[in-house]
Amino acid sequence: DDSLRAGWSGKFYAWINGVSGIFQFFIIPLLLKHCEAHRIWLFMPSLMMICTLYQFGTYKTSELFGASASFFCIKTMEYSLRGAANEMLYVSLDYESRYLGKKVITLIAGKFGKSVMAVALAVSVVYYGDNDNLMWYLLATATIFTCLWMFSSVRLHSLIDASSKR
């Protein structure tokens, strides 16, 4: 039923926006007082890996909770945590580096990264579309990109630690 689906989607996005607001105005400011921003970058791909692995365990049950929990985490992080962590990474840089860094990161990591992931998932759907294990291939693709995200975050973390020790 379309009206039930629309109602569920509306409530779901309301929860995402509400939780994102709580994170953005209350939890993240407290978190950033006690934790450096580059450490938060390690948390985000870790959380996504947990959600993806949970989906691997539940994808055959057609359970909506597994997919919606991952989507909830992604959107909550995108609306609140990622933005704050991005800004905190640039605070210590001079104006020109901050401007250029934001521009390059937004273009390459933000737009290009999302585009590559969307293309990879679309290619998976086209290539494995008639296969009964389509969801497994989509989850495997998401896991590969989450691992790349994790590797990049660990690398960023180690570079920031090394530069702060100089």
Short mmCIF file of C-alpha atoms in Angstrom, two decimals, residues 3 6 17 26-27 30 35 38 40 48-49 57 60 67 69 79 87 94 99 104 119 128 130 133 138 140 148 153 159:
data_model
loop_
_atom_site.label_atom_id
_atom_site.label_comp_id
_atom_site.label_asym_id
_atom_site.label_seq_id
_atom_site.Cartn_x
_atom_site.Cartn_y
_atom_site.Cartn_z
CA SER A 3 0.02 5.34 1.79
CA ALA A 6 4.80 6.90 2.40
CA ASN A 17 16.42 14.34 11.18
CA PHE A 26 24.29 18.17 21.88
CA ILE A 27 26.36 15.00 21.44
CA LEU A 30 30.57 17.23 23.83
CA CYS A 35 38.07 13.55 21.36
CA HIS A 38 40.57 12.64 13.27
CA ILE A 40 36.02 10.32 14.77
CA MET A 48 29.33 1.19 8.53
CA MET A 49 31.29 -2.07 8.52
CA GLY A 57 23.51 -12.00 8.17
CA LYS A 60 17.98 -13.56 3.00
CA ALA A 67 18.76 -2.20 5.44
CA ALA A 69 19.50 0.53 10.15
CA TYR A 79 23.76 15.12 8.30
CA GLU A 87 35.31 21.26 9.76
CA ASP A 94 46.01 28.41 7.27
CA TYR A 99 40.11 26.68 1.29
CA VAL A 104 39.67 19.25 -3.23
CA VAL A 119 28.31 3.38 -10.51
CA TYR A 128 24.11 -9.71 -11.55
CA ASP A 130 18.99 -11.84 -12.88
CA ASN A 133 22.22 -13.62 -5.08
CA LEU A 138 25.58 -5.54 -3.64
CA ALA A 140 30.04 -7.40 -1.19
CA LEU A 148 38.62 1.33 1.24
CA SER A 153 40.63 6.80 7.50
CA LEU A 159 49.37 11.04 8.94
#
